mmCIF file of C-alpha atoms and ligand atoms in Angstrom:
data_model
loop_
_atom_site.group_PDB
_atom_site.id
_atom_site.type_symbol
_atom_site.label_atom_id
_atom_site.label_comp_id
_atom_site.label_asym_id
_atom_site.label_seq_id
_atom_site.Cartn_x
_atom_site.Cartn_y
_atom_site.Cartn_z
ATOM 1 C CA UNK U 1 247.523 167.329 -17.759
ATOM 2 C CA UNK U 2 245.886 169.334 -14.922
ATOM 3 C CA UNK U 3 247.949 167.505 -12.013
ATOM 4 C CA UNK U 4 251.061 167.846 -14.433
ATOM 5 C CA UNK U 5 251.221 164.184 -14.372
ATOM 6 C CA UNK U 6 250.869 163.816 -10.210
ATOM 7 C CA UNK U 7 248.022 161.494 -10.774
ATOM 8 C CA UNK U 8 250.520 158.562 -11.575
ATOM 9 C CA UNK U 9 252.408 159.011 -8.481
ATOM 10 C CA UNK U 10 249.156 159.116 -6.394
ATOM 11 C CA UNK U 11 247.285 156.012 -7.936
ATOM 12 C CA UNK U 12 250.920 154.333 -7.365
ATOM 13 C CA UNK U 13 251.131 155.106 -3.972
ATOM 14 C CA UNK U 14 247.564 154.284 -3.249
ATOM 15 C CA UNK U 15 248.230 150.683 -5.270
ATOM 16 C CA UNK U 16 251.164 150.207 -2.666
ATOM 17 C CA UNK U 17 248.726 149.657 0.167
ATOM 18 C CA UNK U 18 247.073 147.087 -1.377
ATOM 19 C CA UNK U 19 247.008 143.013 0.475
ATOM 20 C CA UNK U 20 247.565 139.928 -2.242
ATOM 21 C CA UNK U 21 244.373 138.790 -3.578
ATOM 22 C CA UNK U 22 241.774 140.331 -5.893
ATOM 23 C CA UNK U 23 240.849 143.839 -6.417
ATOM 24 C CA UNK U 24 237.974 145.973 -7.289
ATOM 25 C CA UNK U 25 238.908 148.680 -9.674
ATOM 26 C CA UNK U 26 235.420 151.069 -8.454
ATOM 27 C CA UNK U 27 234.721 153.108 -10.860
ATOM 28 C CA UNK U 28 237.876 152.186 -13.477
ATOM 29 C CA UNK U 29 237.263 154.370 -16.121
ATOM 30 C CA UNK U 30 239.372 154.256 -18.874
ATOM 31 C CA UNK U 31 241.625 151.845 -16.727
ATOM 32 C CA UNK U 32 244.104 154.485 -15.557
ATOM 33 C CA UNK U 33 245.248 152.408 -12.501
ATOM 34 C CA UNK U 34 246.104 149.074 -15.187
ATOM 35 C CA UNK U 35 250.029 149.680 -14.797
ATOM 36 C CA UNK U 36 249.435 149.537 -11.154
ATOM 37 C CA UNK U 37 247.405 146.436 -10.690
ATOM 38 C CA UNK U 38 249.213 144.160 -13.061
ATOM 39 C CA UNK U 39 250.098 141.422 -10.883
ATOM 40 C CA UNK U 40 246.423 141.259 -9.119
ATOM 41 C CA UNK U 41 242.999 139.552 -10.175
ATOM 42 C CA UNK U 42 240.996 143.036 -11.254
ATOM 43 C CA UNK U 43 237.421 143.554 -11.935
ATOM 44 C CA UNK U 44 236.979 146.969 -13.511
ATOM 45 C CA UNK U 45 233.642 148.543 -12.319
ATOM 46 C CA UNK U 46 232.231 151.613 -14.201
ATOM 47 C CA UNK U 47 228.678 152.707 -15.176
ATOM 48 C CA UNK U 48 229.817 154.008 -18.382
ATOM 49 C CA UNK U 49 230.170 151.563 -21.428
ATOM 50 C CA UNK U 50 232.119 153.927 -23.535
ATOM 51 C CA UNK U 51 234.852 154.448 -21.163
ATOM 52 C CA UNK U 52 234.951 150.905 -20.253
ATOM 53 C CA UNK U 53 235.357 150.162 -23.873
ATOM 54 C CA UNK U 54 239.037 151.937 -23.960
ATOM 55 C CA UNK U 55 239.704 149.822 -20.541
ATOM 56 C CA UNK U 56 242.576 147.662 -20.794
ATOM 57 C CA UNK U 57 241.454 145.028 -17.521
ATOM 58 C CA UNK U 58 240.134 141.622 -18.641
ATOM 59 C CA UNK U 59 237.033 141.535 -16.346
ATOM 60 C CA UNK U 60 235.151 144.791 -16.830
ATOM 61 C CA UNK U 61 231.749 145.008 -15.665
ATOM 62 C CA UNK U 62 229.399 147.756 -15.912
ATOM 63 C CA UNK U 63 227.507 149.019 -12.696
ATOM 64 C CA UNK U 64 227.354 151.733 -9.925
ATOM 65 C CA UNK U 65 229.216 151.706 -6.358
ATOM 66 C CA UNK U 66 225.424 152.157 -4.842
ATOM 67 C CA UNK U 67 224.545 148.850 -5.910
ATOM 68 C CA UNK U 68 227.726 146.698 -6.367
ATOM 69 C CA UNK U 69 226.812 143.317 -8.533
ATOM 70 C CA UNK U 70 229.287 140.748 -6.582
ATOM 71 C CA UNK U 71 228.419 138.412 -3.436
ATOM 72 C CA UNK U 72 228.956 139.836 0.118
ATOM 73 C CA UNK U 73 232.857 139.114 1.189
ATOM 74 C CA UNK U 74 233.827 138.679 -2.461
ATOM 75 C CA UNK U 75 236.916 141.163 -2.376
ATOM 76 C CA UNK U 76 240.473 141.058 -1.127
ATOM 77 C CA UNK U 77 240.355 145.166 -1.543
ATOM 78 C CA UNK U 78 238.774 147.370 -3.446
ATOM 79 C CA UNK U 79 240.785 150.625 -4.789
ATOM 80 C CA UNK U 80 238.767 153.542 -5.839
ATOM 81 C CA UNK U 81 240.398 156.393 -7.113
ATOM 82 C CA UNK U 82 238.738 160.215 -7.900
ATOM 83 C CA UNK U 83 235.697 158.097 -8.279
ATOM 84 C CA UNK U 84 233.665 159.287 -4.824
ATOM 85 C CA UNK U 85 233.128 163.293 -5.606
ATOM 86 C CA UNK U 86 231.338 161.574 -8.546
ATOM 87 C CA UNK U 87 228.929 159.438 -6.789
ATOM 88 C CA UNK U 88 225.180 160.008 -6.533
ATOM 89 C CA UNK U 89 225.062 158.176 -3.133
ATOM 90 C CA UNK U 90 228.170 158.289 -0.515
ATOM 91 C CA UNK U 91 225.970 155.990 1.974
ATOM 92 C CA UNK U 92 224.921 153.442 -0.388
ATOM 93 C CA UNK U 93 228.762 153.005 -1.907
ATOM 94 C CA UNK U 94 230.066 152.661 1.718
ATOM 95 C CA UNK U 95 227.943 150.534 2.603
ATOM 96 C CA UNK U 96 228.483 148.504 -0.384
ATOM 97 C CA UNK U 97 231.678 148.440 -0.054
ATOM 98 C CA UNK U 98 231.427 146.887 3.806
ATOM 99 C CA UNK U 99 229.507 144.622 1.896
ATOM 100 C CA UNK U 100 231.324 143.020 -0.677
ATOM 101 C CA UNK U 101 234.898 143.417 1.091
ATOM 102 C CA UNK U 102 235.840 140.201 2.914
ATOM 103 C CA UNK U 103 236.944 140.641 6.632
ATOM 104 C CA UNK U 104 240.244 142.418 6.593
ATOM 105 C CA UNK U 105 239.913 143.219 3.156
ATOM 106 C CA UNK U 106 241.169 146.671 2.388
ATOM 107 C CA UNK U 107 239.958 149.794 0.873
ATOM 108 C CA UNK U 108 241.762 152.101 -0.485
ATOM 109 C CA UNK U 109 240.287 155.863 -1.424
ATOM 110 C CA UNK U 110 242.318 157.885 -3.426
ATOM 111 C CA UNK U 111 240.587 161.557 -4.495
ATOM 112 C CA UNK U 112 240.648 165.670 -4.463
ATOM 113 C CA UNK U 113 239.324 168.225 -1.884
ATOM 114 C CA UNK U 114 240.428 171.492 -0.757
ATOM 115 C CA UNK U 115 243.129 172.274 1.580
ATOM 116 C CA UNK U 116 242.436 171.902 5.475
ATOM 117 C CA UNK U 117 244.057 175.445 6.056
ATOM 118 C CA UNK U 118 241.367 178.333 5.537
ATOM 119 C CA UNK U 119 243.457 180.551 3.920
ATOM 120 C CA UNK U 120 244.646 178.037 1.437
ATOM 121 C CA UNK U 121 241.234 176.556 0.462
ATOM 122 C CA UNK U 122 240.552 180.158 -0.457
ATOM 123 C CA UNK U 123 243.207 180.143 -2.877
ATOM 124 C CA UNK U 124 242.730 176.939 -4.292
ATOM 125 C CA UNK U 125 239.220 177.885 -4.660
ATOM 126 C CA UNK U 126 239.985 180.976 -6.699
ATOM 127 C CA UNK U 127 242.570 179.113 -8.531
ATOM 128 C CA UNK U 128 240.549 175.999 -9.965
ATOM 129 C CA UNK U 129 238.085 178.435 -10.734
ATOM 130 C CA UNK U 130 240.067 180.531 -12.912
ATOM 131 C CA UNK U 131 241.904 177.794 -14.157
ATOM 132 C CA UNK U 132 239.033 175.522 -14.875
ATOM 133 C CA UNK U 133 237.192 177.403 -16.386
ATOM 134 C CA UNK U 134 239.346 178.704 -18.724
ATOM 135 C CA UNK U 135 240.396 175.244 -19.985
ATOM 136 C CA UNK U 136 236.612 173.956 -20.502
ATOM 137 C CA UNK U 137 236.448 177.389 -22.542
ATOM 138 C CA UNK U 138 239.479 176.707 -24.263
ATOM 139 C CA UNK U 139 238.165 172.571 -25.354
ATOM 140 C CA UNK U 140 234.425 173.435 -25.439
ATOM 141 C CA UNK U 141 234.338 171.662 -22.408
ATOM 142 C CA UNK U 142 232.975 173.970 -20.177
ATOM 143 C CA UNK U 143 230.399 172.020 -18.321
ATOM 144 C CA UNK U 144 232.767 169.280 -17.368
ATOM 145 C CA UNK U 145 235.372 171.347 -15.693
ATOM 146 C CA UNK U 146 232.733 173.771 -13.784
ATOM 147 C CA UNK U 147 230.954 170.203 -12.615
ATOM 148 C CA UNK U 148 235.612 169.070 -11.472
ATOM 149 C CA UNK U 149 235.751 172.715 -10.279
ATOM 150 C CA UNK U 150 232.326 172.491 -8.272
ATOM 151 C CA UNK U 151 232.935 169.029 -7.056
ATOM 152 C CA UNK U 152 235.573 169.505 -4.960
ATOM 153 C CA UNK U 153 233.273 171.391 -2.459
ATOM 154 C CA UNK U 154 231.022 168.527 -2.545
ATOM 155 C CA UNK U 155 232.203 166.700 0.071
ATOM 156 C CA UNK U 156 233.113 167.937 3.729
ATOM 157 C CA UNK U 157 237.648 167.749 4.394
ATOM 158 C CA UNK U 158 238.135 164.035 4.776
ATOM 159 C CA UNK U 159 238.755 164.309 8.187
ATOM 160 C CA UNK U 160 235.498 164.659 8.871
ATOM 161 C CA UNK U 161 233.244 162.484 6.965
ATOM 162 C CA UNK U 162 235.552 159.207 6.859
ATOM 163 C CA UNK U 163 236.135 158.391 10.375
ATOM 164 C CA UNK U 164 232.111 157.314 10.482
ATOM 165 C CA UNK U 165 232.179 155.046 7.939
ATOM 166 C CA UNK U 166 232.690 151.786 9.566
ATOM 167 C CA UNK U 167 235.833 150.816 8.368
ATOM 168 C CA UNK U 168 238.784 151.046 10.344
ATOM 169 C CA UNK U 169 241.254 153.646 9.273
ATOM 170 C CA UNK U 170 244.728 152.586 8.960
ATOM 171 C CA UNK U 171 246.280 155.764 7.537
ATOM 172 C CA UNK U 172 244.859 159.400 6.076
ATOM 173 C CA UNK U 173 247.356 161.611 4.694
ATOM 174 C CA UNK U 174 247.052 164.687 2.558
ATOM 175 C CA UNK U 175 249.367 165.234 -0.961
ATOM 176 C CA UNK U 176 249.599 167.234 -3.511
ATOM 177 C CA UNK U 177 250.301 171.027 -3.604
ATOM 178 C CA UNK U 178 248.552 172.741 -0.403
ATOM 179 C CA UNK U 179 247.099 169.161 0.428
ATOM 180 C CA UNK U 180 244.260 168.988 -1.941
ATOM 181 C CA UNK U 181 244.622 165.147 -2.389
ATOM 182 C CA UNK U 182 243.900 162.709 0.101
ATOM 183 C CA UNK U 183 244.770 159.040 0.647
ATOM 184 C CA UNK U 184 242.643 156.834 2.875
ATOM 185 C CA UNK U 185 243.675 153.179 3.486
ATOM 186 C CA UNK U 186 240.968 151.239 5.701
ATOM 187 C CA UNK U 187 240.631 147.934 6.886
ATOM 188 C CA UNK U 188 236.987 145.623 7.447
ATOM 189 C CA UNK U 189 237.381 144.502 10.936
ATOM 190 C CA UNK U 190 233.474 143.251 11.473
HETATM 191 C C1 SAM D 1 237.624 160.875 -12.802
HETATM 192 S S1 SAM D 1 237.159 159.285 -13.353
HETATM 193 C C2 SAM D 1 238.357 158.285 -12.508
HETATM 194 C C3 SAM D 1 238.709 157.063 -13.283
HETATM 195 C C4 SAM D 1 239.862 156.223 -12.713
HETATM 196 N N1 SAM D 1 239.501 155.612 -11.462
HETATM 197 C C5 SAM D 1 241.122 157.012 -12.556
HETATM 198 O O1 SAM D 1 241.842 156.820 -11.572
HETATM 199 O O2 SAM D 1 241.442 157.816 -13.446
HETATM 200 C C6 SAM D 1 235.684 159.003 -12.437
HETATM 201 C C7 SAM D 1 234.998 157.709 -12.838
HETATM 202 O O3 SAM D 1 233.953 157.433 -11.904
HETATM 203 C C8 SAM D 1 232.910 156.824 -12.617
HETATM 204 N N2 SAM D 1 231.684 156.899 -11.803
HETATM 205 C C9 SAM D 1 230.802 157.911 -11.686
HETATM 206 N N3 SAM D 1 229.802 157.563 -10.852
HETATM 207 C C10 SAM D 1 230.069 156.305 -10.437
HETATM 208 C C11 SAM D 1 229.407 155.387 -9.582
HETATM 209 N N4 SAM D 1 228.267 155.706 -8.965
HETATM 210 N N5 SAM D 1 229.951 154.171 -9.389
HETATM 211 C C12 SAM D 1 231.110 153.838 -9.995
HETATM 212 N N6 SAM D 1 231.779 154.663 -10.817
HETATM 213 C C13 SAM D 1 231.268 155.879 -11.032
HETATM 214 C C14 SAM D 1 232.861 157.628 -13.911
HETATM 215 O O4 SAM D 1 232.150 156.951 -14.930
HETATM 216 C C15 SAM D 1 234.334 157.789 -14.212
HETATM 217 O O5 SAM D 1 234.828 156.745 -15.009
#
């Protein structure tokens, strides 16, 4: 409801990029990305039961990105999508995910930030305050949407912290109103 239904267009697009073969769904959730990845192999990764439970993918499996339970080189790609503001460990999941993608495998990062313009980030800031907050008050939900609100500062801009990650970056592009979303595609070369 918050991205006014966005989120489908986004996950598509970031499904688009994927190679044939098999795919990791990191951090799957409820299995919002199922529509997308119906004509791949998909292992559905999430460390919580209950949401895996309402997950529509045949292979589920519960676990964490820090410590991914396949063999090294197991993956064709691996598609993770407004998982990585949630993760306790960013260096541990990368390097996980070197380690289970085969060579040329792809992975695809789909999540939210803040616009790269000053000015805007300001804005947004302001904005997903107000607005977040006032729709945890309105569900009794408050924690949850201070912790989305707060999360999007977690991280530095994209920009910055993804072109050291070992991966080779085939494309970065910004969508989304301001920017605030980001698409990464990268590729395992070594
Ligand atoms: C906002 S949901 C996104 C779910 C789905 N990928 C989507 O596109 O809607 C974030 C998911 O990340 C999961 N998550 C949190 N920490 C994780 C971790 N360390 N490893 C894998 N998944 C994690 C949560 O359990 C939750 O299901």
């Amino acid at each position: 409801m918050i991205t006014f239904g966005f989120d489908k267009s986004w996950r598509r697009q970031a499904a688009e990029n994927l190679k044939l073969g098999n795919v990791l769904d990191l951090g799957s959730g409820t299995g919002a990305s199922y529509y997308d990845l119906k004509k791949y192999n998909v292992v559905a990764l999430d460390p919580d039961e209950a949401m895996l439970s309402l997950n529509k993918f045949e292979k589920k499996v519960v676990g964490r990105s820090e410590n991914l339970p396949f063999d090294d080189d197991y993956f064709d790609n691996i598609l993770c999508c407004f998982v990585l503001r949630n993760v306790e460990n960013i260096d541990n999941t990368f390097n996980e995910v070197r380690r289970v993608l085969k060579k040329d495998g792809k992975f695809i990062l789909l999540d939210m930030s803040r616009p790269r313009n000053n000015v805007l980030k300001q804005f947004h800031k302001i904005g997903t305050y107000i607005v977040l907050h006032l729709i945890g008050l309105v569900t009794l939900n408050l924690k949850e949407y201070r912790f989305l609100h707060f999360s999007l500062d977690k991280l530095p801009p994209p920009e910055d912290f993804l072109i050291d990650i070992n991966l080779e970056q085939k494309i970065l592009k910004r969508m989304g109103i301001f920017g605030f979303v980001y698409l990464g595609v990268f590729e395992k070369k070594s």
